[in-house]
Amino acid sequence: MQRIGVIPGDGVGPEVIAEARKVLDAVAEKRNLALEFEEFPLGASHFLKTDEVLSDETLQRLSKKDALLLGAMGDPRVKPGILEKGVLLRLRFHFDQYVNLRPVKLMEGVPSPLRSDAGRIDLQFIRENTEDFYVGLGGRVKKGLSKTELDLKRRTYEAKFDVGIELEDEEELAFQIGAITRHGARRIMEYAFQMAKSKGIEPVTCVDKANVLTDAYGIWREAAEEVSGRLGVKKEFQYVDAVALHMVRTPDRFKMIVAPNLFGDILTDLGAALQGGLGFAPSGNINPSGVSMFEPVHGSAPDIAGKGLANPIGAILSASLMLESLGQKPAAADVERAVQGVLRAGKHRTADVGGKTSTSKMGDAVVAVILK
Ligand code: NAD
Ligand code: IPM
Ligand code: MN
């Protein structure tokens, strides 16, 4: 029995997760898998009703699961950050899901925004998921003297910052600290370069902005040098601005990109655009020896929520990544193949790519191929 905690979340989250669930039920039937689902009603409605974002008790219950499947967090009725940081980021940090695996693959039958000779788009995007400018350390101070104590607490370490600021001739200052540990940089490089080695991918493109943020991305580069040398897999360094350019102009030159958290967030929306749009992009928040969490790259899309317009493919492919991480490779492949089949046939297309198929009919189409 494999236990899956399901967090449908906000906006289109519940709509796309319902389709991922249908597909999981179908593949479980076909492959005789014992999957047990439990839903957790986290998100805006829960917060507005109870004033609770995410309780320790819920965390405790989630920690008993073999994997988590999440829709999206964020709602226009709630101040930005409360749910995104309070639920999504808290889960990623609590479960130390330091790898954010976001494969970028343009599937046959999906219209690309690029010119037709742009080449094959199929790359492993690996985003560090617990550090960098996501550590949540920051503050705002007014003119004069001030002191702020900041605490960075992770599963494996704690760092306390005493920030004393003397602000002259300016009314207010806001700051945000990015932090990268050697261990944090090394372990994401190890994950990436190991995967590159096993898949025969070379070179690995390491993204940073080491020409400006010389400390944070200095340690990042050192870790890449070390791991690349140790595992005997070639790497190249590229600055994030140039990577954005090359991803649009010549995306086929990339087979694996490793990026720090913030740049990885931005570049994976760009990656999603290359694979047809946010609705197609899956992701896994992975702790190789803990509880991992799978979710589409997109957010709650309040502009289209409740209308059956959302594309569920990203959520369905996230469920496939989840099956793979649970050791159910054949079932994961069934799901991916079924999605490929539906997209290639071109009969079913959601509104984001100019079609008329509803969210739920798209899920039905994938289920039909699995059970055929
Ligand atoms: P978004 O990803 O929700 O939407 C961006 C655009 O993509 C919108 O035009 C939307 O309609 C479209 N889109 C997204 N998913 C789609 C799908 N499945 N099918 C078709 N079109 C889709 O990003 P946003 O508008 O910047 O943010 C909305 C909310 O979601 C905010 O509260 C934000 O904080 C949150 N958010 C959450 C996550 C997450 O939970 N992982 C990710 C990104 C944003
Ligand atoms: C994503 C989202 C999140 C992130 C937000 C909602 C915290 O944009 O999963 O890409 O920045 O990681
Ligand atoms: Mn994002």
CSV table of C-alpha atoms and ligand atoms in Angstrom, one decimal:
chain,number,residue,atom,x,y,z
A,1,MET,CA,0.0,0.0,0.0
A,2,GLN,CA,1.3,3.4,-0.9
A,3,ARG,CA,-0.2,6.4,0.9
A,4,ILE,CA,-0.6,9.6,-0.9
A,5,GLY,CA,-1.5,12.9,0.7
A,6,VAL,CA,-3.5,15.1,-1.6
A,7,ILE,CA,-3.6,18.9,-1.2
A,8,PRO,CA,-5.8,20.3,-4.0
A,9,GLY,CA,-5.4,23.9,-2.8
A,10,ASP,CA,-6.7,27.0,-4.5
A,11,GLY,CA,-8.1,28.2,-7.8
A,12,VAL,CA,-7.6,25.7,-10.6
A,13,GLY,CA,-5.7,23.4,-8.1
A,14,PRO,CA,-8.7,21.3,-7.3
A,15,GLU,CA,-9.8,21.1,-10.9
A,16,VAL,CA,-6.5,19.8,-12.2
A,17,ILE,CA,-5.9,17.5,-9.2
A,18,ALA,CA,-9.3,15.9,-9.8
A,19,GLU,CA,-8.0,14.9,-13.3
A,20,ALA,CA,-4.7,13.7,-11.9
A,21,ARG,CA,-6.6,11.6,-9.4
A,22,LYS,CA,-8.8,10.0,-12.2
A,23,VAL,CA,-5.7,9.1,-14.1
A,24,LEU,CA,-4.0,7.6,-11.0
A,25,ASP,CA,-7.1,5.5,-10.3
A,26,ALA,CA,-7.1,4.3,-13.9
A,27,VAL,CA,-3.4,3.3,-13.9
A,28,ALA,CA,-3.8,1.8,-10.5
A,29,GLU,CA,-6.6,-0.4,-11.8
A,30,LYS,CA,-4.6,-1.4,-14.9
A,31,ARG,CA,-1.4,-2.2,-13.0
A,32,ASN,CA,-3.0,-3.5,-9.9
A,33,LEU,CA,-1.4,-0.9,-7.6
A,34,ALA,CA,-2.6,-0.3,-4.1
A,35,LEU,CA,-2.7,3.5,-3.8
A,36,GLU,CA,-4.5,5.1,-0.8
A,37,PHE,CA,-5.4,8.8,-1.0
A,38,GLU,CA,-6.2,11.2,1.8
A,39,GLU,CA,-7.2,14.8,1.1
A,40,PHE,CA,-6.0,17.8,3.1
A,41,PRO,CA,-8.1,20.9,2.7
A,42,LEU,CA,-5.3,23.5,2.9
A,43,GLY,CA,-5.5,26.8,1.2
A,44,ALA,CA,-7.5,30.0,1.1
A,45,SER,CA,-10.9,28.6,2.1
A,46,HIS,CA,-9.5,26.8,5.0
A,47,PHE,CA,-7.5,29.8,6.1
A,48,LEU,CA,-10.4,32.2,5.8
A,49,LYS,CA,-12.7,29.9,7.7
A,50,THR,CA,-10.2,28.9,10.5
A,51,ASP,CA,-7.4,31.5,10.5
A,52,GLU,CA,-5.1,28.5,10.3
A,53,VAL,CA,-2.5,28.3,7.5
A,54,LEU,CA,-0.8,24.9,8.3
A,55,SER,CA,-0.9,23.3,11.7
A,56,ASP,CA,1.9,21.1,13.2
A,57,GLU,CA,-0.7,18.4,13.5
A,58,THR,CA,-1.3,18.4,9.7
A,59,LEU,CA,2.5,18.4,9.1
A,60,GLN,CA,2.7,15.4,11.3
A,61,ARG,CA,0.0,13.6,9.4
A,62,LEU,CA,1.5,14.5,6.1
A,63,SER,CA,4.9,13.2,7.2
A,64,LYS,CA,3.3,9.7,7.4
A,65,LYS,CA,2.6,9.7,3.7
A,66,ASP,CA,4.8,8.1,1.0
A,67,ALA,CA,4.3,11.1,-1.3
A,68,LEU,CA,2.2,14.3,-1.6
A,69,LEU,CA,0.3,15.6,-4.6
A,70,LEU,CA,-0.5,19.3,-4.6
A,71,GLY,CA,-2.5,21.6,-6.9
A,72,ALA,CA,-1.6,25.2,-6.2
A,73,MET,CA,-1.6,27.8,-3.5
A,74,GLY,CA,-2.6,31.5,-3.7
A,75,ASP,CA,-5.9,33.4,-3.8
A,76,PRO,CA,-6.7,37.0,-4.5
A,77,ARG,CA,-8.7,37.2,-1.2
A,78,VAL,CA,-5.5,36.5,0.8
A,79,LYS,CA,-2.5,38.8,1.0
A,80,PRO,CA,0.3,37.5,-1.3
A,81,GLY,CA,2.8,35.3,0.6
A,82,ILE,CA,0.6,34.0,3.4
A,83,LEU,CA,-0.4,30.8,1.6
A,84,GLU,CA,2.5,30.6,-0.8
A,85,LYS,CA,5.1,30.9,2.0
A,86,GLY,CA,2.9,29.5,4.8
A,87,VAL,CA,1.9,26.3,3.0
A,88,LEU,CA,3.9,25.6,-0.1
A,89,LEU,CA,7.4,26.8,1.0
A,90,ARG,CA,6.8,25.6,4.5
A,91,LEU,CA,6.2,22.1,3.1
A,92,ARG,CA,9.2,22.2,0.8
A,93,PHE,CA,11.4,23.3,3.7
A,94,HIS,CA,9.9,21.1,6.4
A,95,PHE,CA,10.3,18.0,4.3
A,96,ASP,CA,13.7,19.2,3.1
A,97,GLN,CA,12.7,18.7,-0.6
A,98,TYR,CA,15.9,20.3,-1.8
A,99,VAL,CA,15.4,19.2,-5.5
A,100,ASN,CA,12.8,20.9,-7.6
A,101,LEU,CA,12.8,18.7,-10.7
A,102,ARG,CA,11.0,20.4,-13.6
A,103,PRO,CA,11.4,18.5,-16.9
A,104,VAL,CA,10.9,20.7,-20.0
A,105,LYS,CA,9.7,18.6,-22.9
A,106,LEU,CA,7.7,19.9,-25.9
A,107,MET,CA,5.5,17.0,-26.9
A,108,GLU,CA,4.4,16.2,-30.4
A,109,GLY,CA,1.1,17.8,-31.2
A,110,VAL,CA,1.6,20.8,-28.9
A,111,PRO,CA,2.1,24.1,-30.6
A,112,SER,CA,5.4,25.8,-29.7
A,113,PRO,CA,5.8,29.6,-29.4
A,114,LEU,CA,9.1,29.3,-31.2
A,115,ARG,CA,9.9,29.2,-34.9
A,116,SER,CA,9.4,25.8,-36.4
A,117,ASP,CA,13.2,25.0,-36.8
A,118,ALA,CA,14.0,25.6,-33.2
A,119,GLY,CA,15.0,22.0,-32.6
A,120,ARG,CA,14.1,19.5,-30.0
A,121,ILE,CA,13.1,20.8,-26.6
A,122,ASP,CA,13.8,18.1,-24.0
A,123,LEU,CA,15.8,19.0,-21.0
A,124,GLN,CA,16.0,18.3,-17.3
A,125,PHE,CA,15.6,21.5,-15.3
A,126,ILE,CA,16.9,21.1,-11.8
A,127,ARG,CA,16.2,23.9,-9.4
A,128,GLU,CA,17.6,24.1,-5.9
A,129,ASN,CA,14.6,24.3,-3.6
A,130,THR,CA,15.5,25.3,-0.1
A,131,GLU,CA,18.0,28.2,-0.1
A,132,ASP,CA,19.0,31.3,-2.0
A,133,PHE,CA,16.6,34.2,-1.9
A,134,TYR,CA,13.8,31.9,-0.7
A,135,VAL,CA,15.2,31.6,2.8
A,136,GLY,CA,12.7,34.2,4.0
A,137,LEU,CA,15.2,36.5,5.7
A,138,GLY,CA,14.5,40.2,5.4
A,139,GLY,CA,13.2,43.2,7.0
A,140,ARG,CA,12.3,46.9,6.7
A,141,VAL,CA,13.9,49.6,8.8
A,142,LYS,CA,13.3,53.4,9.2
A,143,LYS,CA,15.9,56.2,9.4
A,144,GLY,CA,18.2,55.8,12.5
A,145,LEU,CA,19.6,52.9,14.3
A,146,SER,CA,17.9,49.5,14.3
A,147,LYS,CA,18.6,45.9,15.2
A,148,THR,CA,16.9,42.9,13.7
A,149,GLU,CA,17.5,39.2,14.6
A,150,LEU,CA,16.9,36.7,11.9
A,151,ASP,CA,16.9,33.0,12.2
A,152,LEU,CA,17.4,30.5,9.4
A,153,LYS,CA,16.3,27.1,10.5
A,154,ARG,CA,16.6,24.0,8.3
A,155,ARG,CA,16.5,20.3,9.0
A,156,THR,CA,20.3,20.1,8.9
A,157,TYR,CA,21.4,23.4,10.2
A,158,GLU,CA,20.6,26.7,11.8
A,159,ALA,CA,22.1,30.2,11.2
A,160,LYS,CA,21.3,33.2,13.3
A,161,PHE,CA,21.8,36.7,11.8
A,162,ASP,CA,22.1,39.8,13.9
A,163,VAL,CA,21.5,42.7,11.6
A,164,GLY,CA,22.3,46.1,12.9
A,165,ILE,CA,21.5,48.9,10.5
A,166,GLU,CA,22.3,52.6,10.8
A,167,LEU,CA,20.3,54.4,8.2
A,168,GLU,CA,21.2,58.0,7.4
A,169,ASP,CA,19.5,60.5,5.0
A,170,GLU,CA,16.9,58.1,3.8
A,171,GLU,CA,13.4,57.4,5.2
A,172,GLU,CA,13.2,53.7,4.9
A,173,LEU,CA,15.1,50.7,3.7
A,174,ALA,CA,14.0,47.2,2.9
A,175,PHE,CA,16.4,44.2,2.6
A,176,GLN,CA,16.2,40.6,1.8
A,177,ILE,CA,19.0,38.2,2.4
A,178,GLY,CA,19.9,35.2,0.1
A,179,ALA,CA,21.9,32.4,1.7
A,180,ILE,CA,23.6,29.4,0.2
A,181,THR,CA,25.5,26.8,2.2
A,182,ARG,CA,28.2,24.7,0.9
A,183,HIS,CA,26.3,21.6,1.8
A,184,GLY,CA,23.1,23.0,0.1
A,185,ALA,CA,25.0,23.7,-3.1
A,186,ARG,CA,26.9,20.5,-3.1
A,187,ARG,CA,23.8,18.3,-2.6
A,188,ILE,CA,21.9,19.8,-5.5
A,189,MET,CA,25.0,19.4,-7.7
A,190,GLU,CA,25.3,15.8,-6.6
A,191,TYR,CA,21.7,15.1,-7.6
A,192,ALA,CA,22.1,16.8,-10.9
A,193,PHE,CA,25.5,15.4,-11.9
A,194,GLN,CA,24.5,11.9,-10.8
A,195,MET,CA,21.4,12.1,-13.0
A,196,ALA,CA,23.4,13.5,-15.9
A,197,LYS,CA,25.9,10.6,-15.5
A,198,SER,CA,23.2,8.0,-15.4
A,199,LYS,CA,21.4,9.5,-18.5
A,200,GLY,CA,24.6,10.2,-20.4
A,201,ILE,CA,24.0,14.0,-20.4
A,202,GLU,CA,26.9,16.3,-21.0
A,203,PRO,CA,27.6,19.1,-20.4
A,204,VAL,CA,25.5,20.2,-17.4
A,205,THR,CA,24.7,23.9,-17.6
A,206,CYS,CA,25.1,25.6,-14.2
A,207,VAL,CA,23.3,28.9,-14.0
A,208,ASP,CA,24.2,31.8,-11.7
A,209,LYS,CA,25.0,35.5,-11.6
A,210,ALA,CA,28.5,35.1,-10.2
A,211,ASN,CA,29.6,38.2,-11.9
A,212,VAL,CA,27.5,40.3,-9.5
A,213,LEU,CA,26.4,38.2,-6.6
A,214,THR,CA,29.9,37.0,-6.1
A,215,ASP,CA,29.6,35.4,-2.7
A,216,ALA,CA,26.4,33.5,-2.9
A,217,TYR,CA,27.2,32.2,-6.4
A,218,GLY,CA,30.9,31.9,-5.7
A,219,ILE,CA,30.1,29.0,-3.3
A,220,TRP,CA,27.6,27.7,-5.9
A,221,ARG,CA,30.3,27.6,-8.6
A,222,GLU,CA,32.8,25.9,-6.3
A,223,ALA,CA,30.3,23.2,-5.5
A,224,ALA,CA,29.7,22.6,-9.2
A,225,GLU,CA,33.5,22.5,-9.9
A,226,GLU,CA,34.0,20.0,-7.2
A,227,VAL,CA,31.1,17.6,-8.0
A,228,SER,CA,31.6,17.8,-11.8
A,229,GLY,CA,35.3,16.9,-11.3
A,230,ARG,CA,34.5,14.1,-8.8
A,231,LEU,CA,31.9,12.5,-11.0
A,232,GLY,CA,33.7,13.1,-14.2
A,233,VAL,CA,30.8,14.8,-15.9
A,234,LYS,CA,31.5,18.0,-17.9
A,235,LYS,CA,29.8,21.3,-17.0
A,236,GLU,CA,29.6,24.8,-18.3
A,237,PHE,CA,28.8,28.0,-16.4
A,238,GLN,CA,26.3,30.4,-17.9
A,239,TYR,CA,24.9,33.6,-16.5
A,240,VAL,CA,21.2,33.6,-15.9
A,241,ASP,CA,20.5,36.5,-18.3
A,242,ALA,CA,22.3,34.7,-21.2
A,243,VAL,CA,20.5,31.4,-20.3
A,244,ALA,CA,17.2,33.2,-20.8
A,245,LEU,CA,18.3,34.4,-24.2
A,246,HIS,CA,19.6,31.0,-25.3
A,247,MET,CA,16.5,29.2,-24.0
A,248,VAL,CA,14.4,31.2,-26.5
A,249,ARG,CA,16.9,31.3,-29.4
A,250,THR,CA,18.4,27.8,-29.2
A,251,PRO,CA,16.7,25.7,-26.6
A,252,ASP,CA,18.0,22.5,-28.1
A,253,ARG,CA,21.5,23.3,-26.9
A,254,PHE,CA,20.4,22.5,-23.3
A,255,LYS,CA,20.0,19.0,-21.9
A,256,MET,CA,20.3,19.8,-18.2
A,257,ILE,CA,20.2,23.1,-16.4
A,258,VAL,CA,20.9,23.5,-12.7
A,259,ALA,CA,19.8,26.7,-11.2
A,260,PRO,CA,19.6,28.4,-7.8
A,261,ASN,CA,16.1,28.8,-6.4
A,262,LEU,CA,15.0,32.2,-7.6
A,263,PHE,CA,16.5,32.0,-11.1
A,264,GLY,CA,15.1,28.5,-11.3
A,265,ASP,CA,11.6,29.8,-10.5
A,266,ILE,CA,11.8,32.3,-13.3
A,267,LEU,CA,13.5,30.2,-15.9
A,268,THR,CA,11.0,27.3,-15.4
A,269,ASP,CA,8.1,29.5,-16.3
A,270,LEU,CA,10.1,30.3,-19.4
A,271,GLY,CA,10.7,26.6,-19.8
A,272,ALA,CA,6.9,26.0,-19.4
A,273,ALA,CA,6.3,28.4,-22.2
A,274,LEU,CA,8.7,26.5,-24.5
A,275,GLN,CA,6.7,23.3,-23.8
A,276,GLY,CA,3.4,24.9,-24.8
A,277,GLY,CA,2.5,26.8,-21.8
A,278,LEU,CA,2.2,26.6,-18.0
A,279,GLY,CA,-0.6,24.1,-18.2
A,280,PHE,CA,1.8,21.4,-19.6
A,281,ALA,CA,4.6,21.7,-17.1
A,282,PRO,CA,5.0,19.2,-14.3
A,283,SER,CA,7.3,19.2,-11.3
A,284,GLY,CA,8.5,17.3,-8.3
A,285,ASN,CA,9.8,18.7,-5.0
A,286,ILE,CA,12.1,15.9,-4.1
A,287,ASN,CA,13.9,14.7,-1.0
A,288,PRO,CA,15.6,11.5,-2.2
A,289,SER,CA,15.4,10.0,1.3
A,290,GLY,CA,12.2,11.6,2.6
A,291,VAL,CA,8.7,12.6,1.6
A,292,SER,CA,8.5,14.2,-1.8
A,293,MET,CA,5.7,16.4,-3.2
A,294,PHE,CA,4.5,16.7,-6.8
A,295,GLU,CA,2.7,19.6,-8.3
A,296,PRO,CA,2.2,21.4,-11.6
A,297,VAL,CA,4.6,24.3,-12.2
A,298,HIS,CA,1.6,26.7,-12.6
A,299,GLY,CA,-0.2,28.6,-9.8
A,300,SER,CA,-3.9,28.8,-8.9
A,301,ALA,CA,-4.7,30.8,-12.1
A,302,PRO,CA,-7.6,32.8,-10.6
A,303,ASP,CA,-8.3,34.3,-14.0
A,304,ILE,CA,-9.6,31.0,-15.3
A,305,ALA,CA,-10.6,29.2,-12.1
A,306,GLY,CA,-14.0,27.5,-11.9
A,307,LYS,CA,-14.6,27.5,-15.6
A,308,GLY,CA,-13.3,24.2,-16.7
A,309,LEU,CA,-10.6,26.0,-18.8
A,310,ALA,CA,-7.5,24.8,-17.0
A,311,ASN,CA,-5.2,22.4,-18.8
A,312,PRO,CA,-4.7,19.4,-16.4
A,313,ILE,CA,-1.7,17.9,-18.3
A,314,GLY,CA,0.9,19.5,-16.0
A,315,ALA,CA,-0.9,18.0,-13.0
A,316,ILE,CA,-1.2,14.6,-14.7
A,317,LEU,CA,2.5,14.5,-15.6
A,318,SER,CA,3.3,15.5,-12.0
A,319,ALA,CA,1.4,12.4,-11.0
A,320,SER,CA,3.5,10.4,-13.4
A,321,LEU,CA,6.7,11.8,-11.8
A,322,MET,CA,5.2,10.8,-8.4
A,323,LEU,CA,4.6,7.2,-9.6
A,324,GLU,CA,8.2,7.1,-10.8
A,325,SER,CA,9.5,8.3,-7.5
A,326,LEU,CA,7.4,5.7,-5.7
A,327,GLY,CA,9.1,3.0,-7.7
A,328,GLN,CA,6.2,2.4,-10.0
A,329,LYS,CA,8.0,2.9,-13.3
A,330,PRO,CA,5.7,1.0,-15.6
A,331,ALA,CA,2.7,2.9,-14.3
A,332,ALA,CA,4.5,6.2,-14.7
A,333,ALA,CA,5.4,5.3,-18.2
A,334,ASP,CA,1.8,4.4,-19.0
A,335,VAL,CA,0.6,7.8,-17.9
A,336,GLU,CA,3.3,9.6,-19.9
A,337,ARG,CA,2.6,7.5,-23.0
A,338,ALA,CA,-1.2,8.1,-22.6
A,339,VAL,CA,-0.6,11.9,-22.4
A,340,GLN,CA,1.7,11.7,-25.5
A,341,GLY,CA,-0.9,9.8,-27.4
A,342,VAL,CA,-3.7,12.2,-26.6
A,343,LEU,CA,-1.6,15.2,-27.5
A,344,ARG,CA,-0.2,13.7,-30.7
A,345,ALA,CA,-3.7,12.7,-31.9
A,346,GLY,CA,-4.7,16.4,-31.5
A,347,LYS,CA,-8.4,15.7,-31.1
A,348,HIS,CA,-8.4,17.1,-27.5
A,349,ARG,CA,-7.0,20.5,-26.8
A,350,THR,CA,-7.7,22.8,-23.9
A,351,ALA,CA,-8.4,26.6,-24.4
A,352,ASP,CA,-4.8,27.7,-23.5
A,353,VAL,CA,-3.7,26.1,-26.8
A,354,GLY,CA,-6.7,27.2,-28.8
A,355,GLY,CA,-8.9,24.2,-28.2
A,356,LYS,CA,-12.4,23.6,-26.8
A,357,THR,CA,-11.8,20.6,-24.6
A,358,SER,CA,-12.7,21.1,-20.9
A,359,THR,CA,-10.4,20.2,-18.0
A,360,SER,CA,-12.4,17.2,-17.2
A,361,LYS,CA,-12.7,15.9,-20.8
A,362,MET,CA,-9.0,16.2,-21.2
A,363,GLY,CA,-8.6,14.0,-18.1
A,364,ASP,CA,-11.1,11.5,-19.5
A,365,ALA,CA,-9.2,11.4,-22.8
A,366,VAL,CA,-6.0,10.4,-20.9
A,367,VAL,CA,-7.9,7.8,-18.8
A,368,ALA,CA,-9.5,6.3,-22.0
A,369,VAL,CA,-6.0,5.7,-23.5
A,370,ILE,CA,-4.7,4.1,-20.3
A,371,LEU,CA,-7.7,1.7,-20.0
A,372,LYS,CA,-7.8,0.9,-23.7
B,1,NAD,P1,-0.4,31.3,-12.6
B,1,NAD,O1,0.6,30.2,-12.9
B,1,NAD,O2,-1.5,30.9,-11.7
B,1,NAD,O3,-1.0,31.9,-13.9
B,1,NAD,C1,-0.2,32.5,-14.9
B,1,NAD,C2,-1.0,32.4,-16.3
B,1,NAD,O4,-1.0,31.1,-16.7
B,1,NAD,C3,-2.4,32.8,-16.2
B,1,NAD,O5,-2.8,33.5,-17.3
B,1,NAD,C4,-3.2,31.5,-16.1
B,1,NAD,O6,-4.5,31.6,-16.5
B,1,NAD,C5,-2.3,30.6,-16.9
B,1,NAD,N1,-2.4,29.2,-16.4
B,1,NAD,C6,-1.9,28.8,-15.3
B,1,NAD,N2,-2.2,27.5,-15.1
B,1,NAD,C7,-2.9,27.1,-16.2
B,1,NAD,C8,-3.4,25.9,-16.6
B,1,NAD,N3,-3.4,24.7,-15.9
B,1,NAD,N4,-4.1,25.9,-17.8
B,1,NAD,C9,-4.2,27.0,-18.6
B,1,NAD,N5,-3.7,28.2,-18.2
B,1,NAD,C10,-3.0,28.2,-17.0
B,1,NAD,O7,0.5,32.5,-12.0
B,1,NAD,P2,0.1,33.9,-11.3
B,1,NAD,O8,-1.1,34.4,-12.1
B,1,NAD,O9,1.3,34.7,-11.3
B,1,NAD,O10,-0.3,33.5,-9.9
B,1,NAD,C11,-1.7,33.2,-9.4
B,1,NAD,C12,-1.6,32.8,-8.0
B,1,NAD,O11,-0.9,31.5,-7.9
B,1,NAD,C13,-0.8,33.7,-7.0
B,1,NAD,O12,-1.5,33.6,-5.8
B,1,NAD,C14,0.5,33.0,-6.9
B,1,NAD,O13,1.2,33.3,-5.8
B,1,NAD,C15,0.2,31.6,-7.0
B,1,NAD,N6,1.2,30.6,-7.5
B,1,NAD,C16,1.2,29.4,-6.9
B,1,NAD,C17,2.1,28.5,-7.4
B,1,NAD,C18,2.1,27.1,-6.7
B,1,NAD,O14,1.3,26.8,-5.9
B,1,NAD,N7,3.1,26.3,-7.1
B,1,NAD,C19,2.9,28.7,-8.5
B,1,NAD,C20,2.8,30.0,-9.1
B,1,NAD,C21,1.9,30.9,-8.6
B,2,IPM,C1,6.5,27.8,-8.1
B,2,IPM,C2,5.8,29.1,-7.5
B,2,IPM,C3,6.3,29.2,-6.0
B,2,IPM,C4,7.8,29.4,-6.1
B,2,IPM,C5,5.6,30.4,-5.2
B,2,IPM,C6,4.1,30.3,-5.3
B,2,IPM,C7,6.1,30.4,-3.8
B,2,IPM,O1,6.1,30.2,-8.2
B,2,IPM,O2,6.3,26.7,-7.6
B,2,IPM,O3,7.1,28.0,-9.1
B,2,IPM,O4,8.3,30.6,-6.3
B,2,IPM,O5,8.5,28.5,-5.9
B,3,MN,MN,7.0,29.8,-10.1
